[in-house]
C-alpha cells in the first residue's frame, strides 16, 4: 500500500489556503467598459434592423450570466473564438466588402485580417492549455498504475475512448453540424470524462480495494475526485477565486462576436463607421491580451495544484517497485505449471501473455484450498 503520511483531506478550506499563494492581478477595467459599449452598439443595430432568429439567440446569450464551471467557460471562449474566426474568413464577408471597391472597404478588410491573426494565436494557446491540462490529469493517474502490461492496457483503453470521441465529432461535422453543435458535443464528452473520474472516487467494494491498495491511490485523493463535479464541493473555492475574471472574458467574447455578427450582416445596408471599427479593434486587442494572461496564470495554478499529486510524491512508487514480476519462456508443445501462494481466497493475480508464432492453448486449474487462488481475474 502507498504511504500517505503527511497527506491531509483536500477540502475547500485547504484549497483556500493554497490559492492564497496565487492571487490573480485584476483584469483591465477596459474589459467591462468595452463589453458594455459593444453590447449597447449591438442593441442599436438591432433596434434599427430587426434581428434574425440566430441573432436573437446570440443576443440573449450575451445578456445572460456565463456558465459557473471554469472549464465550461474555457470551452465557451474557444467556441466564440472559432465563431469569430468563421466570420472573419474572407469567403464569409458581405459581398460588398469582398469587392473592396472603396478605400474605406479596403481599410476594413485589412483590419479584419489582422483581427483574425490575433484570434488564431489566442485559440492556439487555449487549445494547448486544454490539451496539456488533460494530459497532466491522465499522466498523474498513470503514476499510480503498475508500470507493466496493466498500465499499457489502461493507456490503450484511453486511446480507444478518445478515438471514439473524435469519430463522433467528425461524424457530426461531416453531417453538417454547426460550430455550436460541435462544442455542445465536446462539452458533453468532457462532462463524461469528469463523471468517470468522479465514479472512481465513489467506487465501493472490491473495485475500491483494487484502486486504493493494489494501485495505491490515497484515500484523500479518492475523496476529492468523488466531489470534483459538486457545485458546493472543494472546487467551488477555485471558481470563487478565479471565476469572476474568466466570466468577464466570456462576456466580452460574446459581446465582440455579437457586434461582429450584426455589423457584417448589415454591412450592405449600413457600413461600419471608422469610430466603431476602432472600438472593435480595441476590444479584441484587450480580449486577446487578457485571455492569454489568464490562461498563463491558471496554467501555473493547475500545474501546482495539490490534487495533481504523483505516486512518487506520496510514496506509491515504492509500493509499485516491490511488485513481483517474473518472465517465463515456454517452448512450443511444452506445458508449464505455476503454483502461487496467496494471502487469502479471492486474491488478485495477473498474467501477461505474448505469442511470437503458432497457437497458444491455456488450461487453468485451481485447487480447493485457501492457499491457492480460486478465481483468476483479468
Short mmCIF file of N, CA and C in Angstrom, two decimals, residues 125-291:
data_model
loop_
_atom_site.label_atom_id
_atom_site.label_comp_id
_atom_site.label_asym_id
_atom_site.label_seq_id
_atom_site.Cartn_x
_atom_site.Cartn_y
_atom_site.Cartn_z
N UNK A 125 -3.30 29.01 -28.16
CA UNK A 125 -2.87 29.00 -26.76
C UNK A 125 -3.92 28.30 -25.90
N UNK A 126 -5.18 28.58 -26.16
CA UNK A 126 -6.27 27.97 -25.38
C UNK A 126 -6.35 26.47 -25.64
N UNK A 127 -6.23 26.06 -26.88
CA UNK A 127 -6.25 24.63 -27.21
C UNK A 127 -5.08 23.91 -26.55
N UNK A 128 -3.91 24.53 -26.59
CA UNK A 128 -2.72 23.93 -25.97
C UNK A 128 -2.91 23.78 -24.47
N UNK A 129 -3.50 24.78 -23.83
CA UNK A 129 -3.77 24.72 -22.39
C UNK A 129 -4.67 23.54 -22.07
N UNK A 130 -5.75 23.38 -22.82
CA UNK A 130 -6.70 22.30 -22.55
C UNK A 130 -6.06 20.93 -22.77
N UNK A 131 -5.26 20.82 -23.82
CA UNK A 131 -4.60 19.54 -24.11
C UNK A 131 -3.61 19.18 -23.00
N UNK A 132 -2.78 20.14 -22.60
CA UNK A 132 -1.79 19.88 -21.56
C UNK A 132 -2.46 19.57 -20.23
N UNK A 133 -3.55 20.26 -19.94
CA UNK A 133 -4.25 20.02 -18.68
C UNK A 133 -4.80 18.59 -18.64
N UNK A 134 -5.37 18.15 -19.75
CA UNK A 134 -5.89 16.79 -19.83
C UNK A 134 -4.77 15.77 -19.69
N UNK A 135 -3.65 16.03 -20.35
CA UNK A 135 -2.51 15.11 -20.27
C UNK A 135 -1.94 15.06 -18.86
N UNK A 136 -1.94 16.20 -18.16
CA UNK A 136 -1.44 16.22 -16.78
C UNK A 136 -2.29 15.36 -15.87
N UNK A 137 -3.60 15.45 -16.04
CA UNK A 137 -4.51 14.65 -15.21
C UNK A 137 -4.27 13.16 -15.46
N UNK A 138 -4.26 12.78 -16.74
CA UNK A 138 -4.07 11.36 -17.05
C UNK A 138 -2.68 10.89 -16.65
N UNK A 139 -1.68 11.74 -16.88
CA UNK A 139 -0.32 11.37 -16.51
C UNK A 139 -0.18 11.14 -15.02
N UNK A 140 -0.86 11.97 -14.22
CA UNK A 140 -0.81 11.80 -12.77
C UNK A 140 -1.48 10.50 -12.36
N UNK A 141 -2.63 10.22 -12.96
CA UNK A 141 -3.32 8.95 -12.67
C UNK A 141 -2.42 7.77 -13.01
N UNK A 142 -1.71 7.86 -14.13
CA UNK A 142 -0.89 6.75 -14.58
C UNK A 142 0.31 6.50 -13.67
N UNK A 143 0.73 7.49 -12.90
CA UNK A 143 1.86 7.25 -12.00
C UNK A 143 1.49 6.26 -10.90
N UNK A 144 0.19 6.09 -10.65
CA UNK A 144 -0.25 5.13 -9.64
C UNK A 144 -0.40 3.72 -10.22
N UNK A 145 -0.37 3.62 -11.54
CA UNK A 145 -0.60 2.33 -12.16
C UNK A 145 0.70 1.52 -12.23
N UNK A 146 0.60 0.20 -12.09
CA UNK A 146 1.79 -0.65 -12.25
C UNK A 146 2.41 -0.41 -13.62
N UNK A 147 3.72 -0.28 -13.65
CA UNK A 147 4.40 0.04 -14.90
C UNK A 147 4.70 -1.24 -15.69
N UNK A 148 3.64 -1.95 -16.03
CA UNK A 148 3.78 -3.16 -16.84
C UNK A 148 2.59 -3.21 -17.79
N UNK A 149 2.18 -4.40 -18.21
CA UNK A 149 1.12 -4.51 -19.20
C UNK A 149 -0.20 -3.94 -18.71
N UNK A 150 -0.40 -3.90 -17.38
CA UNK A 150 -1.66 -3.35 -16.86
C UNK A 150 -1.77 -1.86 -17.18
N UNK A 151 -0.66 -1.15 -16.98
CA UNK A 151 -0.65 0.26 -17.35
C UNK A 151 -0.83 0.46 -18.84
N UNK A 152 -0.23 -0.44 -19.63
CA UNK A 152 -0.37 -0.37 -21.08
C UNK A 152 -1.82 -0.54 -21.50
N UNK A 153 -2.52 -1.47 -20.86
CA UNK A 153 -3.93 -1.69 -21.18
C UNK A 153 -4.77 -0.46 -20.88
N UNK A 154 -4.46 0.21 -19.78
CA UNK A 154 -5.21 1.42 -19.42
C UNK A 154 -4.97 2.51 -20.45
N UNK A 155 -3.72 2.65 -20.88
CA UNK A 155 -3.41 3.65 -21.91
C UNK A 155 -4.14 3.33 -23.21
N UNK A 156 -4.14 2.06 -23.58
CA UNK A 156 -4.81 1.67 -24.82
C UNK A 156 -6.31 1.92 -24.74
N UNK A 157 -6.88 1.65 -23.56
CA UNK A 157 -8.31 1.90 -23.38
C UNK A 157 -8.63 3.38 -23.53
N UNK A 158 -7.78 4.23 -22.95
CA UNK A 158 -8.00 5.67 -23.07
C UNK A 158 -7.87 6.12 -24.52
N UNK A 159 -6.87 5.59 -25.21
CA UNK A 159 -6.68 5.97 -26.62
C UNK A 159 -7.89 5.56 -27.46
N UNK A 160 -8.42 4.36 -27.20
CA UNK A 160 -9.63 3.93 -27.93
C UNK A 160 -10.80 4.84 -27.63
N UNK A 161 -10.94 5.19 -26.35
CA UNK A 161 -12.05 6.06 -25.95
C UNK A 161 -11.95 7.42 -26.63
N UNK A 162 -10.74 7.98 -26.68
CA UNK A 162 -10.56 9.29 -27.30
C UNK A 162 -10.76 9.22 -28.81
N UNK A 163 -10.35 8.10 -29.42
CA UNK A 163 -10.59 7.94 -30.86
C UNK A 163 -12.08 7.87 -31.16
N UNK A 164 -12.81 7.18 -30.29
CA UNK A 164 -14.26 7.08 -30.48
C UNK A 164 -14.92 8.45 -30.33
N UNK A 165 -14.44 9.23 -29.37
CA UNK A 165 -14.99 10.58 -29.17
C UNK A 165 -14.71 11.45 -30.39
N UNK A 166 -13.48 11.35 -30.92
CA UNK A 166 -13.13 12.15 -32.09
C UNK A 166 -13.95 11.72 -33.30
N UNK A 167 -14.18 10.42 -33.42
CA UNK A 167 -15.00 9.92 -34.53
C UNK A 167 -16.42 10.46 -34.44
N UNK A 168 -16.92 10.59 -33.21
CA UNK A 168 -18.25 11.14 -33.00
C UNK A 168 -18.31 12.60 -33.44
N UNK A 169 -17.25 13.35 -33.13
CA UNK A 169 -17.18 14.75 -33.54
C UNK A 169 -17.08 14.86 -35.06
N UNK A 170 -16.23 14.03 -35.66
CA UNK A 170 -16.06 14.05 -37.12
C UNK A 170 -17.37 13.73 -37.83
N UNK A 171 -18.10 12.77 -37.30
CA UNK A 171 -19.38 12.40 -37.91
C UNK A 171 -20.36 13.56 -37.86
N UNK A 172 -20.35 14.29 -36.75
CA UNK A 172 -21.23 15.45 -36.61
C UNK A 172 -20.88 16.53 -37.63
N UNK A 173 -19.58 16.81 -37.76
CA UNK A 173 -19.13 17.84 -38.70
C UNK A 173 -19.46 17.43 -40.14
N UNK A 174 -19.21 16.17 -40.46
CA UNK A 174 -19.46 15.69 -41.83
C UNK A 174 -20.94 15.69 -42.19
N UNK A 175 -21.79 15.63 -41.16
CA UNK A 175 -23.24 15.64 -41.42
C UNK A 175 -23.79 17.07 -41.46
N UNK A 176 -22.89 18.05 -41.38
CA UNK A 176 -23.33 19.44 -41.49
C UNK A 176 -23.54 20.14 -40.16
N UNK A 177 -23.06 19.56 -39.07
CA UNK A 177 -23.21 20.18 -37.76
C UNK A 177 -22.50 21.52 -37.68
N UNK A 178 -23.08 22.44 -36.95
CA UNK A 178 -22.51 23.79 -36.83
C UNK A 178 -21.40 23.81 -35.78
N UNK A 179 -20.72 24.94 -35.68
CA UNK A 179 -19.71 25.11 -34.64
C UNK A 179 -20.36 24.97 -33.27
N UNK A 180 -21.53 25.54 -33.12
CA UNK A 180 -22.27 25.44 -31.85
C UNK A 180 -22.58 23.98 -31.52
N UNK A 181 -23.03 23.22 -32.52
CA UNK A 181 -23.34 21.81 -32.31
C UNK A 181 -22.09 21.04 -31.88
N UNK A 182 -20.98 21.35 -32.54
CA UNK A 182 -19.72 20.65 -32.23
C UNK A 182 -19.28 20.91 -30.80
N UNK A 183 -19.39 22.16 -30.36
CA UNK A 183 -18.95 22.47 -29.00
C UNK A 183 -19.92 21.94 -27.94
N UNK A 184 -21.18 21.83 -28.29
CA UNK A 184 -22.13 21.19 -27.37
C UNK A 184 -21.74 19.73 -27.16
N UNK A 185 -21.31 19.08 -28.24
CA UNK A 185 -20.87 17.69 -28.13
C UNK A 185 -19.55 17.58 -27.37
N UNK A 186 -18.62 18.49 -27.64
CA UNK A 186 -17.33 18.47 -26.95
C UNK A 186 -17.51 18.65 -25.44
N UNK A 187 -18.43 19.54 -25.06
CA UNK A 187 -18.66 19.74 -23.63
C UNK A 187 -19.33 18.52 -23.01
N UNK A 188 -20.24 17.90 -23.74
CA UNK A 188 -20.87 16.67 -23.26
C UNK A 188 -19.82 15.59 -23.03
N UNK A 189 -18.88 15.46 -23.96
CA UNK A 189 -17.81 14.48 -23.81
C UNK A 189 -16.91 14.81 -22.61
N UNK A 190 -16.66 16.10 -22.41
CA UNK A 190 -15.83 16.50 -21.27
C UNK A 190 -16.51 16.15 -19.95
N UNK A 191 -17.81 16.35 -19.88
CA UNK A 191 -18.54 16.01 -18.66
C UNK A 191 -18.58 14.50 -18.44
N UNK A 192 -18.58 13.73 -19.52
CA UNK A 192 -18.50 12.27 -19.39
C UNK A 192 -17.17 11.87 -18.75
N UNK A 193 -16.09 12.55 -19.16
CA UNK A 193 -14.78 12.27 -18.56
C UNK A 193 -14.80 12.62 -17.07
N UNK A 194 -15.41 13.74 -16.75
CA UNK A 194 -15.47 14.17 -15.35
C UNK A 194 -16.30 13.21 -14.51
N UNK A 195 -17.41 12.72 -15.08
CA UNK A 195 -18.25 11.77 -14.34
C UNK A 195 -17.50 10.46 -14.10
N UNK A 196 -16.75 10.02 -15.10
CA UNK A 196 -15.97 8.80 -14.93
C UNK A 196 -14.92 8.97 -13.83
N UNK A 197 -14.32 10.14 -13.78
CA UNK A 197 -13.33 10.42 -12.74
C UNK A 197 -13.99 10.42 -11.36
N UNK A 198 -15.17 11.04 -11.28
CA UNK A 198 -15.89 11.08 -10.01
C UNK A 198 -16.32 9.69 -9.57
N UNK A 199 -16.67 8.83 -10.53
CA UNK A 199 -17.07 7.46 -10.20
C UNK A 199 -15.92 6.68 -9.60
N UNK A 200 -14.70 7.00 -10.01
CA UNK A 200 -13.53 6.34 -9.44
C UNK A 200 -13.46 6.62 -7.94
N UNK A 201 -13.74 7.87 -7.56
CA UNK A 201 -13.71 8.21 -6.14
C UNK A 201 -14.88 7.64 -5.37
N UNK A 202 -15.96 7.31 -6.08
CA UNK A 202 -17.15 6.77 -5.43
C UNK A 202 -17.18 5.25 -5.44
N UNK A 203 -16.13 4.64 -5.96
CA UNK A 203 -16.11 3.18 -6.07
C UNK A 203 -16.23 2.53 -4.70
N UNK A 204 -16.85 1.37 -4.70
CA UNK A 204 -17.02 0.64 -3.44
C UNK A 204 -16.58 -0.80 -3.63
N UNK A 205 -16.52 -1.53 -2.54
CA UNK A 205 -16.27 -2.96 -2.59
C UNK A 205 -14.92 -3.33 -3.16
N UNK A 206 -14.92 -4.39 -3.96
CA UNK A 206 -13.68 -4.94 -4.48
C UNK A 206 -12.95 -3.93 -5.36
N UNK A 207 -13.71 -3.18 -6.19
CA UNK A 207 -13.07 -2.24 -7.11
C UNK A 207 -12.34 -1.14 -6.34
N UNK A 208 -12.97 -0.65 -5.27
CA UNK A 208 -12.32 0.38 -4.47
C UNK A 208 -11.05 -0.17 -3.82
N UNK A 209 -11.13 -1.41 -3.35
CA UNK A 209 -9.95 -2.03 -2.76
C UNK A 209 -8.83 -2.14 -3.78
N UNK A 210 -9.20 -2.50 -5.00
CA UNK A 210 -8.20 -2.62 -6.07
C UNK A 210 -7.53 -1.28 -6.35
N UNK A 211 -8.34 -0.22 -6.42
CA UNK A 211 -7.81 1.11 -6.71
C UNK A 211 -6.94 1.62 -5.57
N UNK A 212 -7.43 1.44 -4.34
CA UNK A 212 -6.76 2.03 -3.19
C UNK A 212 -5.51 1.28 -2.77
N UNK A 213 -5.59 -0.05 -2.78
CA UNK A 213 -4.48 -0.83 -2.23
C UNK A 213 -3.54 -1.37 -3.30
N UNK A 214 -4.11 -1.98 -4.35
CA UNK A 214 -3.24 -2.53 -5.39
C UNK A 214 -2.61 -1.41 -6.20
N UNK A 215 -3.43 -0.45 -6.62
CA UNK A 215 -2.91 0.65 -7.43
C UNK A 215 -2.20 1.68 -6.57
N UNK A 216 -2.71 1.94 -5.38
CA UNK A 216 -2.01 2.83 -4.47
C UNK A 216 -2.50 4.26 -4.45
N UNK A 217 -3.74 4.52 -4.87
CA UNK A 217 -4.27 5.89 -4.84
C UNK A 217 -4.68 6.23 -3.41
N UNK A 218 -4.16 7.31 -2.84
CA UNK A 218 -4.50 7.67 -1.46
C UNK A 218 -5.98 7.97 -1.30
N UNK A 219 -6.52 7.66 -0.13
CA UNK A 219 -7.94 7.89 0.13
C UNK A 219 -8.31 9.36 0.01
N UNK A 220 -7.40 10.26 0.42
CA UNK A 220 -7.73 11.69 0.35
C UNK A 220 -7.95 12.15 -1.08
N UNK A 221 -7.24 11.53 -2.04
CA UNK A 221 -7.45 11.88 -3.44
C UNK A 221 -8.75 11.28 -3.96
N UNK A 222 -9.05 10.06 -3.52
CA UNK A 222 -10.32 9.44 -3.92
C UNK A 222 -11.50 10.27 -3.42
N UNK A 223 -11.39 10.76 -2.19
CA UNK A 223 -12.46 11.60 -1.63
C UNK A 223 -12.62 12.89 -2.42
N UNK A 224 -11.49 13.45 -2.86
CA UNK A 224 -11.53 14.71 -3.61
C UNK A 224 -12.19 14.53 -4.97
N UNK A 225 -11.75 13.51 -5.73
CA UNK A 225 -12.29 13.36 -7.08
C UNK A 225 -13.75 12.94 -7.05
N UNK A 226 -14.19 12.33 -5.93
CA UNK A 226 -15.61 12.00 -5.80
C UNK A 226 -16.46 13.26 -5.81
N UNK A 227 -15.91 14.37 -5.32
CA UNK A 227 -16.65 15.63 -5.22
C UNK A 227 -16.29 16.62 -6.32
N UNK A 228 -15.53 16.18 -7.32
CA UNK A 228 -14.97 17.13 -8.29
C UNK A 228 -16.04 17.88 -9.07
N UNK A 229 -17.21 17.27 -9.27
CA UNK A 229 -18.27 17.93 -10.03
C UNK A 229 -19.30 18.63 -9.16
N UNK A 230 -19.16 18.53 -7.84
CA UNK A 230 -20.16 19.10 -6.93
C UNK A 230 -20.13 20.63 -6.97
N UNK A 231 -21.31 21.22 -7.03
CA UNK A 231 -21.40 22.69 -7.07
C UNK A 231 -20.88 23.33 -5.80
N UNK A 232 -20.96 22.61 -4.69
CA UNK A 232 -20.51 23.18 -3.42
C UNK A 232 -19.36 22.36 -2.83
N UNK A 233 -18.65 21.66 -3.70
CA UNK A 233 -17.51 20.87 -3.25
C UNK A 233 -16.25 21.71 -3.15
N UNK A 234 -15.10 21.07 -2.95
CA UNK A 234 -13.83 21.81 -2.81
C UNK A 234 -13.51 22.71 -4.00
N UNK A 235 -13.89 22.30 -5.23
CA UNK A 235 -13.56 23.09 -6.41
C UNK A 235 -14.30 24.42 -6.47
N UNK A 236 -15.32 24.58 -5.62
CA UNK A 236 -16.04 25.85 -5.60
C UNK A 236 -15.11 26.99 -5.19
N UNK A 237 -14.09 26.67 -4.40
CA UNK A 237 -13.13 27.70 -3.99
C UNK A 237 -12.39 28.25 -5.20
N UNK A 238 -12.03 27.37 -6.12
CA UNK A 238 -11.36 27.80 -7.34
C UNK A 238 -12.27 28.69 -8.18
N UNK A 239 -13.53 28.28 -8.29
CA UNK A 239 -14.49 29.07 -9.07
C UNK A 239 -14.71 30.44 -8.46
N UNK A 240 -14.76 30.49 -7.12
CA UNK A 240 -15.00 31.77 -6.45
C UNK A 240 -13.80 32.70 -6.60
N UNK A 241 -12.59 32.13 -6.58
CA UNK A 241 -11.38 32.94 -6.68
C UNK A 241 -11.16 33.48 -8.09
N UNK A 242 -11.22 32.57 -9.06
CA UNK A 242 -10.79 32.91 -10.42
C UNK A 242 -11.94 33.00 -11.42
N UNK A 243 -13.12 32.52 -11.01
CA UNK A 243 -14.26 32.53 -11.91
C UNK A 243 -14.66 33.91 -12.40
N UNK A 244 -14.81 34.91 -11.52
CA UNK A 244 -15.28 36.22 -11.97
C UNK A 244 -14.46 36.82 -13.11
N UNK A 245 -13.15 36.68 -13.06
CA UNK A 245 -12.32 37.21 -14.16
C UNK A 245 -12.60 36.48 -15.46
N UNK A 246 -12.70 35.15 -15.37
CA UNK A 246 -12.98 34.37 -16.57
C UNK A 246 -14.39 34.63 -17.08
N UNK A 247 -15.34 34.82 -16.17
CA UNK A 247 -16.71 35.13 -16.58
C UNK A 247 -16.74 36.44 -17.38
N UNK A 248 -15.95 37.41 -16.94
CA UNK A 248 -15.90 38.70 -17.64
C UNK A 248 -15.34 38.53 -19.05
N UNK A 249 -14.35 37.65 -19.19
CA UNK A 249 -13.77 37.40 -20.51
C UNK A 249 -14.76 36.67 -21.41
N UNK A 250 -15.53 35.76 -20.82
CA UNK A 250 -16.56 35.07 -21.60
C UNK A 250 -17.60 36.07 -22.11
N UNK A 251 -18.03 36.98 -21.22
CA UNK A 251 -18.99 38.02 -21.61
C UNK A 251 -18.41 38.91 -22.71
N UNK A 252 -17.13 39.21 -22.59
CA UNK A 252 -16.50 40.08 -23.59
C UNK A 252 -16.45 39.39 -24.95
N UNK A 253 -16.11 38.11 -24.95
CA UNK A 253 -16.06 37.36 -26.21
C UNK A 253 -17.43 37.37 -26.88
N UNK A 254 -18.48 37.19 -26.10
CA UNK A 254 -19.84 37.20 -26.65
C UNK A 254 -20.21 38.58 -27.18
N UNK A 255 -19.81 39.64 -26.46
CA UNK A 255 -20.12 41.00 -26.90
C UNK A 255 -19.42 41.33 -28.21
N UNK A 256 -18.16 40.92 -28.32
CA UNK A 256 -17.42 41.16 -29.57
C UNK A 256 -18.06 40.39 -30.72
N UNK A 257 -18.36 39.13 -30.46
CA UNK A 257 -18.94 38.29 -31.51
C UNK A 257 -20.30 38.82 -31.95
N UNK A 258 -21.13 39.23 -31.00
CA UNK A 258 -22.46 39.75 -31.34
C UNK A 258 -22.35 40.99 -32.21
N UNK A 259 -21.47 41.91 -31.82
CA UNK A 259 -21.30 43.14 -32.61
C UNK A 259 -20.77 42.81 -34.01
N UNK A 260 -19.86 41.86 -34.08
CA UNK A 260 -19.28 41.48 -35.37
C UNK A 260 -20.34 40.85 -36.28
N UNK A 261 -21.16 39.97 -35.72
CA UNK A 261 -22.23 39.33 -36.49
C UNK A 261 -23.21 40.37 -37.04
N UNK A 262 -23.69 41.23 -36.15
CA UNK A 262 -24.68 42.22 -36.56
C UNK A 262 -24.11 43.21 -37.58
N UNK A 263 -22.88 43.62 -37.37
CA UNK A 263 -22.26 44.60 -38.27
C UNK A 263 -22.06 44.03 -39.67
N UNK A 264 -21.57 42.80 -39.75
CA UNK A 264 -21.33 42.19 -41.06
C UNK A 264 -22.63 41.84 -41.76
N UNK A 265 -23.62 41.38 -40.99
CA UNK A 265 -24.91 41.04 -41.61
C UNK A 265 -25.64 42.27 -42.14
N UNK A 266 -25.32 43.44 -41.61
CA UNK A 266 -25.98 44.68 -42.03
C UNK A 266 -25.06 45.59 -42.84
N UNK A 267 -23.93 45.04 -43.26
CA UNK A 267 -22.89 45.87 -43.89
C UNK A 267 -23.39 46.57 -45.15
N UNK A 268 -24.15 45.87 -45.95
CA UNK A 268 -24.60 46.47 -47.21
C UNK A 268 -25.69 47.51 -46.98
N UNK A 269 -26.41 47.39 -45.87
CA UNK A 269 -27.44 48.38 -45.56
C UNK A 269 -26.87 49.52 -44.72
N UNK A 270 -25.85 49.21 -43.93
CA UNK A 270 -25.26 50.22 -43.04
C UNK A 270 -23.79 49.89 -42.83
N UNK A 271 -22.92 50.59 -43.55
CA UNK A 271 -21.49 50.31 -43.46
C UNK A 271 -20.95 50.65 -42.07
N UNK A 272 -19.91 49.92 -41.70
CA UNK A 272 -19.24 50.17 -40.43
C UNK A 272 -18.53 51.52 -40.47
N UNK A 273 -18.79 52.34 -39.47
CA UNK A 273 -18.10 53.62 -39.37
C UNK A 273 -16.73 53.42 -38.72
N UNK A 274 -15.80 54.29 -39.06
CA UNK A 274 -14.43 54.13 -38.57
C UNK A 274 -14.37 54.12 -37.04
N UNK A 275 -15.17 54.97 -36.41
CA UNK A 275 -15.15 55.02 -34.95
C UNK A 275 -15.54 53.68 -34.32
N UNK A 276 -16.51 53.02 -34.93
CA UNK A 276 -16.95 51.72 -34.41
C UNK A 276 -15.93 50.63 -34.71
N UNK A 277 -15.27 50.75 -35.85
CA UNK A 277 -14.19 49.80 -36.17
C UNK A 277 -13.07 49.92 -35.14
N UNK A 278 -12.76 51.15 -34.76
CA UNK A 278 -11.71 51.38 -33.76
C UNK A 278 -12.08 50.75 -32.41
N UNK A 279 -13.35 50.86 -32.05
CA UNK A 279 -13.81 50.25 -30.79
C UNK A 279 -13.67 48.73 -30.86
N UNK A 280 -14.06 48.16 -32.01
CA UNK A 280 -13.95 46.71 -32.20
C UNK A 280 -12.49 46.26 -32.09
N UNK A 281 -11.60 46.99 -32.74
CA UNK A 281 -10.17 46.64 -32.71
C UNK A 281 -9.63 46.72 -31.28
N UNK A 282 -9.97 47.80 -30.59
CA UNK A 282 -9.51 47.97 -29.21
C UNK A 282 -10.02 46.83 -28.33
N UNK A 283 -11.30 46.50 -28.49
CA UNK A 283 -11.90 45.45 -27.67
C UNK A 283 -11.24 44.10 -27.93
N UNK A 284 -11.01 43.78 -29.18
CA UNK A 284 -10.42 42.48 -29.48
C UNK A 284 -8.97 42.40 -29.02
N UNK A 285 -8.25 43.52 -29.11
CA UNK A 285 -6.87 43.54 -28.60
C UNK A 285 -6.84 43.31 -27.10
N UNK A 286 -7.74 43.99 -26.38
CA UNK A 286 -7.80 43.82 -24.93
C UNK A 286 -8.19 42.38 -24.58
N UNK A 287 -9.16 41.85 -25.30
CA UNK A 287 -9.63 40.49 -25.02
C UNK A 287 -8.51 39.47 -25.20
N UNK A 288 -7.80 39.52 -26.33
CA UNK A 288 -6.76 38.52 -26.59
C UNK A 288 -5.62 38.63 -25.58
N UNK A 289 -5.23 39.86 -25.23
CA UNK A 289 -4.15 40.04 -24.26
C UNK A 289 -4.55 39.51 -22.89
N UNK A 290 -5.75 39.87 -22.45
CA UNK A 290 -6.19 39.46 -21.11
C UNK A 290 -6.52 37.97 -21.06
N UNK A 291 -7.05 37.43 -22.13
CA UNK A 291 -7.35 36.00 -22.16
C UNK A 291 -6.06 35.19 -22.10
#
